[in-house]
Amino acid sequence: MIWMSVFFDLAIGTLTQGLIYALLSYGVYITYKILDFPDLTVDGSFPLGAAVTAVLLTHGFDPYLTLPVALAIGATAGLITGLIHVKLGVRDLLAGIVTMTALFSINLQIAGSNLIVERAVDTIFTARPTMAVIGALPLIYRKLIISLVMAVVFKLLLDSYLKTKNGLLLRAVGDNSLLVTTLAEDKGRLKIIGLVISNALAALAGAVVCHEQRSFSSTMGTGQVVFGLATVIIGITLFKKLGFVKGTTAVMIGSILYKASIQAAISLGLPANLLKFVTAALFLMILVVGSRQKGGLKDA
Amino acid sequence: MLELINISKTYNPGTVNEMCLFEGFNLDVPDGEFVSIVGSNGSGKTSLLNIICGSIPIDTGDVRIGGNSIKKLKDFQRYRRIGRVYQNPAMGTSPDLTLLENMSLADNKGRTFGLSAGINRSRVAFYREQLAILGLGLEDKLHEKVGSLSGGQRQAAAMVMSTLTPVDFLILDEHTAALDPKAAETVMELTDRIVKEKKLTAMMVTHNLRYAVEYGNRLIMMDKGRIVLEKSGAEKADLKVDDVLKVFTDISIECGN
């Protein structure tokens, strides 16, 4: 029955991945779904979080404190894209590309090169406070529990933010920015707020991934925007008929489903070199199905 | 008093499409006046509203409210004192938010949009009351997304939202044009009541000559960026739709339309 336990471990691992990357999906949900802003900064802010975390961990920094640091530095990346778009008047897509491109070099400057976090160094999954609470469990369960807690906590935080006055206004910006102007509020300022939150979450996801796989690589950001977009569209398409499922919940489940389908493809013998190709094909399929459903609703 | 002083505006300057819309344009609107503005397409009616609200920049001249220039203020800053309803019912509301969320946003205009609860439960009764006045049954649709309401319902809601907080000016940009006759009538009557009750200074662009004649205490007809007909007070009260239509047709014939 060894194959069963291998399969079980793989399932736990995939679920953990889905939950960690849900943090990134929340970020893309804010920009793409709520703000209607296709933000490519994420491809740079995700590895930015990982780079900073890798460096801090190797220098003996408290593992838990790397998380707020990643949030803050990701927020800064979002702020820069926001300022480029709002203050310099660069188009949304291009503003993100500018920051993303610059971040590639910045990430290498921060980390030096690809960086491995040694086994001896504690991460959020092995640090003393974690061990004191759930130390009796094997590592893969500790990873699962911490990822689950983070995915749920940030989902709830985001949900409650979206119910505040500021959150309502943020939703109105993506929906009808003219209304926001007529309400005597600066829509540019709100777009910046959205980008700040989104990239803070992307960098946080990068940080947790760095804790989980104990490494930073300069190319780990490639394709993260596509991943985020795919999970948002999967989640929203699957759950939009069910009014009681919140957008954030839908996106979290979308993230898990996406990681599961990629894992399934690899397990079925997909060569790693073809991964991005399959990702693109899957993404295309999701886009077409998503827009078909939309069109169907319009015709009805 | 709202003053437009010596306004000049040229679209696409220096190109073959150059078009001078306003040249030395002047207009005073005293407080409490309800001005109806009519004119053919391209006569500058909507541009006039956009210049007041800061949606389009002017080349020269000045816009003043109460003697103070607002030329340097950005559009969103000007809207602190201005409410506006657009031709397209989709523009005055946020379709993905519920009616209650839309009303709450409008109710907070001029205050900080911070991290306190977006919906103030203690105001719900007030919102219901304001919507009930419309007689469209909107008070029972507070939890529905505004996008699912009809155009007339959305426009009526937008009308209520635009004046939920104290504003001095109400700008109406063909706000009944996209509605069916009955809904248009409802929204127009509501407009008149709100303007009178809240003692607002209002400027209404319309293609409906009957509304222009029937409502408000001043009528302006525009053509090619100039005022070609202006009636106020007793003259306006005696004005007939046919009189306005005659001037309108004469201008159109001159233009060869």
XYZ file of C-alpha atoms in Angstrom:
557
model
C 0.000 0.000 0.000
C 2.994 2.276 -0.446
C 1.500 3.909 -3.557
C -1.502 4.999 -1.493
C 0.617 6.790 1.045
C 2.669 8.353 -1.780
C -0.546 9.514 -3.401
C -1.802 10.851 -0.068
C 1.403 12.810 0.545
C 1.210 14.201 -2.966
C -2.382 15.302 -2.363
C -1.424 17.029 0.900
C 1.496 18.711 -0.839
C -0.701 19.908 -3.705
C -3.341 21.215 -1.307
C -0.615 23.110 0.563
C 0.647 24.615 -2.695
C -2.890 25.666 -3.614
C -3.375 27.367 -0.249
C -0.043 29.216 -0.356
C -0.613 30.418 -3.915
C -4.158 31.468 -2.935
C -2.468 34.491 -1.314
C -1.184 35.489 -4.758
C -4.607 34.798 -6.270
C -6.255 37.188 -3.775
C -3.853 39.848 -5.008
C -4.699 39.228 -8.658
C -8.394 39.114 -7.706
C -8.121 42.682 -6.395
C -6.436 44.114 -9.466
C -7.999 42.046 -12.240
C -11.521 41.427 -10.931
C -12.185 44.370 -8.642
C -10.095 47.169 -10.161
C -10.223 45.899 -13.758
C -6.470 46.558 -13.910
C -4.313 43.896 -15.636
C -1.282 44.195 -13.352
C 1.905 42.435 -14.463
C 3.888 43.745 -11.466
C 2.991 40.451 -9.755
C 5.572 38.578 -11.862
C 8.176 40.744 -10.110
C 6.679 41.269 -6.660
C 6.163 37.540 -6.048
C 9.904 36.697 -6.403
C 10.675 39.978 -4.610
C 8.986 38.580 -1.499
C 10.971 35.352 -1.899
C 14.300 37.150 -2.454
C 13.920 39.323 0.629
C 12.834 36.322 2.702
C 15.751 34.152 1.523
C 18.260 36.857 2.429
C 16.678 37.586 5.820
C 16.486 33.873 6.715
C 20.115 33.214 5.819
C 21.093 36.186 7.997
C 19.322 34.663 10.979
C 16.283 36.977 10.943
C 13.189 35.809 12.856
C 11.217 33.677 10.337
C 7.816 35.124 11.339
C 9.037 38.686 10.904
C 9.969 37.979 7.280
C 6.226 37.922 6.536
C 5.412 41.559 7.476
C 8.672 42.619 5.773
C 7.573 40.861 2.572
C 4.140 42.501 2.808
C 5.717 45.942 3.174
C 8.187 45.537 0.341
C 5.530 44.093 -1.977
C 3.319 47.062 -1.095
C 6.140 49.360 -2.206
C 6.334 47.591 -5.577
C 2.577 48.099 -6.008
C 2.929 51.729 -5.001
C 5.548 52.273 -7.710
C 3.351 50.747 -10.433
C 0.468 52.870 -9.143
C 2.497 56.072 -9.262
C 3.796 55.273 -12.756
C 0.224 54.714 -13.946
C -1.569 57.513 -12.090
C 1.031 60.270 -11.839
C 2.996 59.659 -15.046
C -0.036 58.609 -17.076
C 1.455 55.331 -18.381
C -1.130 52.756 -19.489
C -2.038 50.105 -16.893
C -0.478 47.116 -18.663
C 2.729 49.006 -19.508
C 3.091 50.472 -16.005
C 3.130 46.913 -14.639
C 5.660 45.801 -17.257
C 8.013 48.653 -16.302
C 8.018 47.699 -12.603
C 8.185 43.971 -13.350
C 11.222 44.442 -15.581
C 13.019 46.601 -13.041
C 12.213 44.123 -10.265
C 13.974 41.296 -12.099
C 17.296 43.112 -11.604
C 16.386 44.351 -8.144
C 15.584 40.802 -7.013
C 18.995 39.614 -8.231
C 20.633 42.566 -6.462
C 18.883 41.641 -3.224
C 19.578 37.905 -3.331
C 22.923 38.057 -5.159
C 21.930 35.099 -7.304
C 19.740 32.052 -6.851
C 19.790 31.355 -3.137
C 19.348 28.197 -1.058
C 18.223 28.401 2.569
C 20.270 25.817 4.504
C 18.549 22.948 6.388
C 19.857 24.288 9.694
C 17.985 27.559 9.276
C 14.519 27.682 10.824
C 11.470 28.612 8.712
C 7.923 29.400 9.801
C 7.282 25.646 9.524
C 10.112 24.628 11.878
C 10.573 27.620 14.225
C 10.154 27.056 17.967
C 6.658 28.633 18.399
C 5.324 26.474 15.545
C 6.884 23.356 17.074
C 5.427 24.230 20.491
C 1.889 24.157 19.059
C 1.940 21.539 16.276
C 5.416 20.050 16.697
C 4.017 16.554 17.130
C 2.886 16.506 13.506
C 5.121 15.609 10.538
C 6.469 18.522 8.455
C 3.996 18.137 5.580
C 1.046 18.524 7.980
C 2.644 21.536 9.656
C 3.018 23.089 6.213
C -0.598 22.315 5.410
C -1.924 23.772 8.680
C 0.112 26.979 8.513
C -0.786 27.508 4.847
C -4.446 26.906 5.626
C -4.388 29.348 8.534
C -2.729 32.023 6.405
C -5.057 31.508 3.430
C -8.112 31.747 5.708
C -6.853 34.692 7.793
C -5.991 36.788 4.725
C -9.264 35.837 3.049
C -11.194 37.072 6.096
C -9.109 40.248 6.328
C -9.731 40.972 2.671
C -13.452 40.238 2.988
C -13.797 42.623 5.897
C -11.774 45.314 4.097
C -14.069 45.069 1.072
C -17.012 45.804 3.367
C -15.516 49.036 4.712
C -16.231 52.440 3.178
C -12.818 52.377 1.504
C -13.435 48.838 0.247
C -16.817 49.765 -1.234
C -15.225 52.712 -3.013
C -12.455 50.440 -4.351
C -15.100 48.115 -5.794
C -16.877 51.106 -7.336
C -13.646 52.256 -9.067
C -13.413 49.061 -11.117
C -17.155 49.016 -11.683
C -17.773 52.645 -12.646
C -14.900 55.037 -12.013
C -17.025 57.984 -13.150
C -19.248 57.493 -10.094
C -16.204 57.707 -7.829
C -15.207 61.026 -9.420
C -18.774 62.331 -9.013
C -18.543 61.330 -5.337
C -15.648 63.810 -5.115
C -13.031 61.090 -4.606
C -9.745 60.667 -6.497
C -9.978 57.414 -8.471
C -6.197 57.430 -9.008
C -5.575 57.264 -5.261
C -7.890 54.250 -4.984
C -6.185 52.442 -7.857
C -2.895 52.917 -6.011
C -4.428 51.496 -2.817
C -5.616 48.438 -4.772
C -2.188 47.887 -6.348
C -0.493 48.246 -2.956
C -2.709 45.590 -1.350
C -2.440 43.282 -4.364
C 1.349 43.320 -4.576
C 1.744 43.073 -0.802
C -0.184 39.790 -1.019
C 1.857 38.602 -4.022
C 5.112 39.241 -2.155
C 3.708 37.476 0.907
C 2.940 34.440 -1.269
C 6.530 34.590 -2.549
C 7.815 34.720 1.025
C 5.811 31.659 2.107
C 6.926 29.761 -1.008
C 10.521 30.598 -0.065
C 9.947 29.208 3.452
C 8.323 26.126 1.966
C 10.898 25.226 -0.696
C 13.899 26.846 1.063
C 15.080 28.653 -2.027
C 14.809 31.738 -4.200
C 15.334 31.569 -7.948
C 15.335 34.615 -10.197
C 12.865 33.011 -12.614
C 10.295 31.918 -10.046
C 8.081 34.890 -10.927
C 7.628 33.905 -14.571
C 4.020 33.012 -15.270
C 2.656 33.978 -11.843
C 0.307 36.585 -13.334
C -1.085 33.952 -15.688
C -1.487 31.595 -12.740
C -3.302 34.289 -10.765
C -5.574 35.218 -13.660
C -6.380 31.559 -14.337
C -7.321 30.876 -10.708
C -9.474 34.001 -10.513
C -11.311 33.094 -13.724
C -11.707 29.415 -12.721
C -13.034 30.383 -9.301
C -15.405 33.079 -10.520
C -16.672 30.997 -13.476
C -17.360 27.952 -11.322
C -19.010 29.746 -8.449
C -20.669 32.829 -9.879
C -24.056 31.120 -10.045
C -23.842 30.470 -6.304
C -24.433 33.926 -4.882
C -23.455 32.930 -1.355
C -19.857 31.980 -2.261
C -17.624 35.000 -1.792
C -15.188 35.974 -4.565
C -12.229 35.355 -2.272
C -13.440 31.836 -1.405
C -14.005 31.061 -5.076
C -10.478 32.245 -5.870
C -8.975 30.136 -3.069
C -10.698 27.023 -4.434
C -9.649 28.034 -7.966
C -6.045 28.129 -6.804
C -6.264 24.628 -5.282
C -7.971 23.201 -8.403
C -5.355 24.742 -10.660
C -2.415 23.380 -8.656
C -4.142 19.986 -8.556
C -4.611 19.852 -12.323
C -0.980 20.803 -12.963
C 0.156 18.164 -10.440
C -2.086 15.596 -12.126
C -0.531 16.414 -15.511
C 2.993 15.972 -14.106
C 2.041 12.720 -12.359
C 0.646 11.413 -15.639
C 4.091 11.872 -17.161
C 4.047 15.397 -18.616
C 7.669 16.452 -19.283
C 8.617 19.487 -17.169
C 9.784 21.358 -20.294
C 6.233 21.325 -21.614
C 4.747 22.719 -18.412
C 4.408 26.321 -19.601
C 2.921 25.152 -22.885
C 0.272 23.144 -21.083
C -0.301 26.091 -18.759
C -0.926 28.337 -21.763
C -3.286 25.787 -23.335
C -5.155 25.410 -20.045
C -5.337 29.183 -19.646
C -6.738 29.578 -23.166
C -9.357 26.956 -22.422
C -10.357 28.734 -19.213
C -10.604 32.090 -21.022
C -12.765 30.654 -23.805
C -15.068 28.776 -21.442
C -15.278 31.854 -19.190
C -16.226 34.180 -22.051
C -18.686 31.647 -23.526
C -20.508 31.601 -20.215
C -20.568 35.365 -20.144
C -21.910 35.520 -23.696
C -24.507 32.896 -22.858
C -25.720 34.959 -19.961
C -26.002 38.065 -22.142
C -28.066 36.239 -24.749
C -30.386 34.774 -22.140
C -23.302 82.566 -8.431
C -21.600 80.467 -11.084
C -19.653 82.489 -13.633
C -18.080 81.424 -16.913
C -15.823 84.266 -17.975
C -14.407 84.711 -21.456
C -14.052 80.961 -22.078
C -12.193 79.794 -25.174
C -11.861 76.174 -26.155
C -10.469 74.676 -29.355
C -10.524 70.940 -29.977
C -7.539 69.298 -31.750
C -5.564 72.536 -32.151
C -2.993 72.537 -34.957
C -4.538 69.612 -36.840
C -6.884 69.363 -39.817
C -9.640 68.484 -37.355
C -9.151 71.746 -35.472
C -12.495 72.990 -34.226
C -13.028 76.165 -32.277
C -16.049 75.551 -30.053
C -16.039 78.505 -27.655
C -14.543 81.915 -28.219
C -14.981 84.489 -25.467
C -18.002 82.681 -24.051
C -19.679 84.232 -21.006
C -22.471 82.972 -18.769
C -23.683 83.879 -15.283
C -25.955 81.582 -13.323
C -27.263 83.209 -10.113
C -27.860 81.008 -7.050
C -31.149 79.122 -7.069
C -31.667 79.390 -10.806
C -32.789 76.328 -12.801
C -31.431 76.707 -16.335
C -32.594 74.539 -19.222
C -30.123 74.358 -22.088
C -31.225 73.263 -25.554
C -29.471 73.168 -28.915
C -28.589 70.840 -31.746
C -25.888 68.183 -31.510
C -22.422 69.715 -31.432
C -23.679 73.105 -30.280
C -21.550 72.902 -27.138
C -24.159 72.052 -24.484
C -22.403 69.047 -22.999
C -18.973 70.685 -23.432
C -20.313 73.558 -21.359
C -21.224 71.175 -18.524
C -17.872 69.400 -18.846
C -16.036 72.720 -18.588
C -17.919 73.571 -15.384
C -17.180 70.145 -13.882
C -13.553 70.119 -14.992
C -13.913 67.052 -17.208
C -12.330 68.963 -20.114
C -9.682 71.692 -19.767
C -10.204 75.197 -21.171
C -7.664 77.178 -23.203
C -8.371 80.582 -21.698
C -10.938 82.169 -19.415
C -12.088 81.389 -15.911
C -14.780 79.432 -14.073
C -15.858 80.905 -10.743
C -18.185 79.825 -7.992
C -19.163 82.524 -5.491
C -16.420 84.748 -6.917
C -13.629 82.178 -6.375
C -11.898 80.621 -9.345
C -12.228 76.840 -9.548
C -10.103 76.603 -12.703
C -7.189 74.987 -10.854
C -9.349 72.384 -9.120
C -9.397 68.841 -10.481
C -12.727 67.323 -11.533
C -13.170 65.232 -8.377
C -12.443 68.268 -6.197
C -15.136 70.297 -7.980
C -17.713 67.568 -7.365
C -17.623 68.335 -3.623
C -20.173 71.052 -4.366
C -21.634 69.589 -7.546
C -23.992 66.663 -8.086
C -24.277 65.252 -11.586
C -26.601 62.878 -13.410
C -25.572 61.569 -16.809
C -27.501 60.579 -19.914
C -26.511 56.937 -19.541
C -28.236 55.453 -16.460
C -25.210 53.142 -16.040
C -22.961 56.110 -15.240
C -24.617 57.342 -12.071
C -24.524 54.062 -10.164
C -22.181 51.136 -9.571
C -23.896 48.119 -11.224
C -22.025 45.385 -9.324
C -22.872 46.844 -5.912
C -26.297 46.537 -4.285
C -28.649 49.506 -4.149
C -27.942 49.749 -0.414
C -24.180 49.869 -1.047
C -24.692 52.512 -3.733
C -26.841 54.635 -1.405
C -24.249 54.253 1.388
C -21.460 55.432 -0.908
C -23.494 58.452 -2.026
C -24.425 59.200 1.592
C -20.733 59.435 2.520
C -19.805 61.938 -0.211
C -17.656 64.726 1.181
C -16.554 62.646 4.182
C -13.613 60.281 4.622
C -13.913 56.861 3.010
C -11.947 55.080 5.730
C -12.012 51.663 7.344
C -15.311 52.005 9.182
C -18.242 49.811 8.132
C -19.318 50.601 4.576
C -22.993 50.381 5.426
C -24.452 52.365 8.273
C -27.448 50.283 9.413
C -29.024 53.220 11.210
C -29.392 55.033 7.864
C -31.294 52.215 6.123
C -34.703 53.583 7.170
C -33.745 56.971 5.727
C -32.669 55.393 2.423
C -35.953 53.483 2.230
C -37.865 56.675 2.827
C -35.928 58.555 0.113
C -36.460 55.743 -2.406
C -40.127 55.298 -1.480
C -40.802 58.885 -2.654
C -40.042 57.715 -6.205
C -43.006 55.335 -6.173
C -41.023 52.727 -8.125
C -40.843 50.142 -5.369
C -37.059 50.620 -5.076
C -37.282 50.700 -1.278
C -37.810 46.909 -1.403
C -34.839 46.310 -3.698
C -32.077 47.574 -1.392
C -30.280 44.236 -1.464
C -30.431 43.778 -5.236
C -27.507 44.619 -7.469
C -28.159 47.899 -9.248
C -27.146 46.277 -12.547
C -30.311 44.165 -12.396
C -32.618 47.215 -12.200
C -34.248 48.800 -15.263
C -32.790 51.953 -16.827
C -35.567 54.100 -15.374
C -35.077 52.663 -11.891
C -31.316 53.148 -12.103
C -31.678 56.734 -13.275
C -34.156 57.514 -10.499
C -31.711 55.992 -7.991
C -28.848 58.012 -9.528
C -30.977 61.146 -9.188
C -31.587 60.485 -5.494
C -27.901 59.591 -4.953
C -26.638 62.779 -6.626
C -28.379 64.969 -4.056
C -28.284 62.754 -0.966
C -25.605 64.948 0.593
C -25.753 68.745 0.472
C -24.518 70.091 -2.881
C -24.929 73.600 -4.308
C -25.132 72.694 -7.980
C -26.934 70.003 -9.869
C -25.710 69.219 -13.381
C -28.101 67.213 -15.554
C -26.717 65.972 -18.834
C -29.696 64.790 -20.950
C -30.616 62.712 -17.955
C -34.025 61.662 -19.315
C -32.892 60.958 -22.893
C -32.326 57.216 -22.487
C -35.601 56.554 -20.674
C -39.037 55.562 -21.931
C -41.640 58.393 -21.843
C -43.171 57.316 -18.544
C -39.859 56.836 -16.753
C -38.622 60.140 -18.221
C -41.695 61.885 -16.815
C -41.117 60.328 -13.367
C -37.437 61.316 -13.296
C -38.206 64.837 -14.559
C -40.864 65.432 -11.895
C -38.470 64.102 -9.264
C -35.761 66.445 -10.546
C -38.032 69.460 -10.284
C -39.099 68.521 -6.769
C -35.513 67.970 -5.562
C -34.291 71.245 -7.080
C -37.127 73.178 -5.405
C -36.931 71.383 -2.037
C -33.160 71.661 -1.702
C -33.024 75.123 -3.336
C -30.323 73.981 -5.754
C -28.802 75.841 -8.652
C -29.377 73.517 -11.587
C -28.281 73.311 -15.201
C -30.123 70.844 -17.380
C -29.150 69.968 -20.927
C -32.066 68.398 -22.774
C -33.313 67.618 -26.268
C -36.871 67.588 -24.980
C -38.134 71.108 -25.753
C -41.268 70.568 -23.685
C -39.210 69.839 -20.567
C -37.015 72.856 -21.304
C -40.063 75.118 -21.563
C -42.045 73.560 -18.730
C -39.324 73.263 -16.085
C -36.840 75.760 -14.721
C -36.834 79.553 -14.684
C -34.411 80.252 -17.513
C -33.966 78.805 -20.977
C -30.865 79.023 -23.124
C -30.514 77.840 -26.711
C -27.003 77.266 -27.955
C -25.600 77.037 -31.453
C -21.946 76.680 -32.476
C -20.721 77.616 -29.013
C -22.847 80.756 -28.738
C -26.084 81.562 -26.929
C -28.675 82.332 -29.595
C -31.816 82.507 -27.470
C -32.221 83.357 -23.829
C -35.446 83.739 -21.867
C -35.897 84.104 -18.139
C -38.460 85.215 -15.581
C -41.856 86.232 -16.994
C -40.659 85.837 -20.591
C -39.672 82.258 -19.838
C -43.004 81.593 -18.114
C -44.884 82.752 -21.260
C -42.672 80.784 -23.617
C -44.320 78.114 -25.789
C -42.701 75.011 -27.227
C -43.561 76.247 -30.726
C -41.622 79.507 -30.199
C -38.496 77.565 -29.272
C -39.013 75.066 -32.055
C -39.252 77.899 -34.612
C -35.889 79.360 -33.589
C -34.422 75.854 -33.545
C -35.671 75.112 -37.083
C -34.453 78.494 -38.400
C -30.935 77.747 -37.168
C -31.013 74.288 -38.689
C -32.088 75.697 -42.077
C -29.248 78.245 -41.933
C -26.837 75.370 -41.406
C -28.365 73.535 -44.360
C -29.546 70.614 -42.234
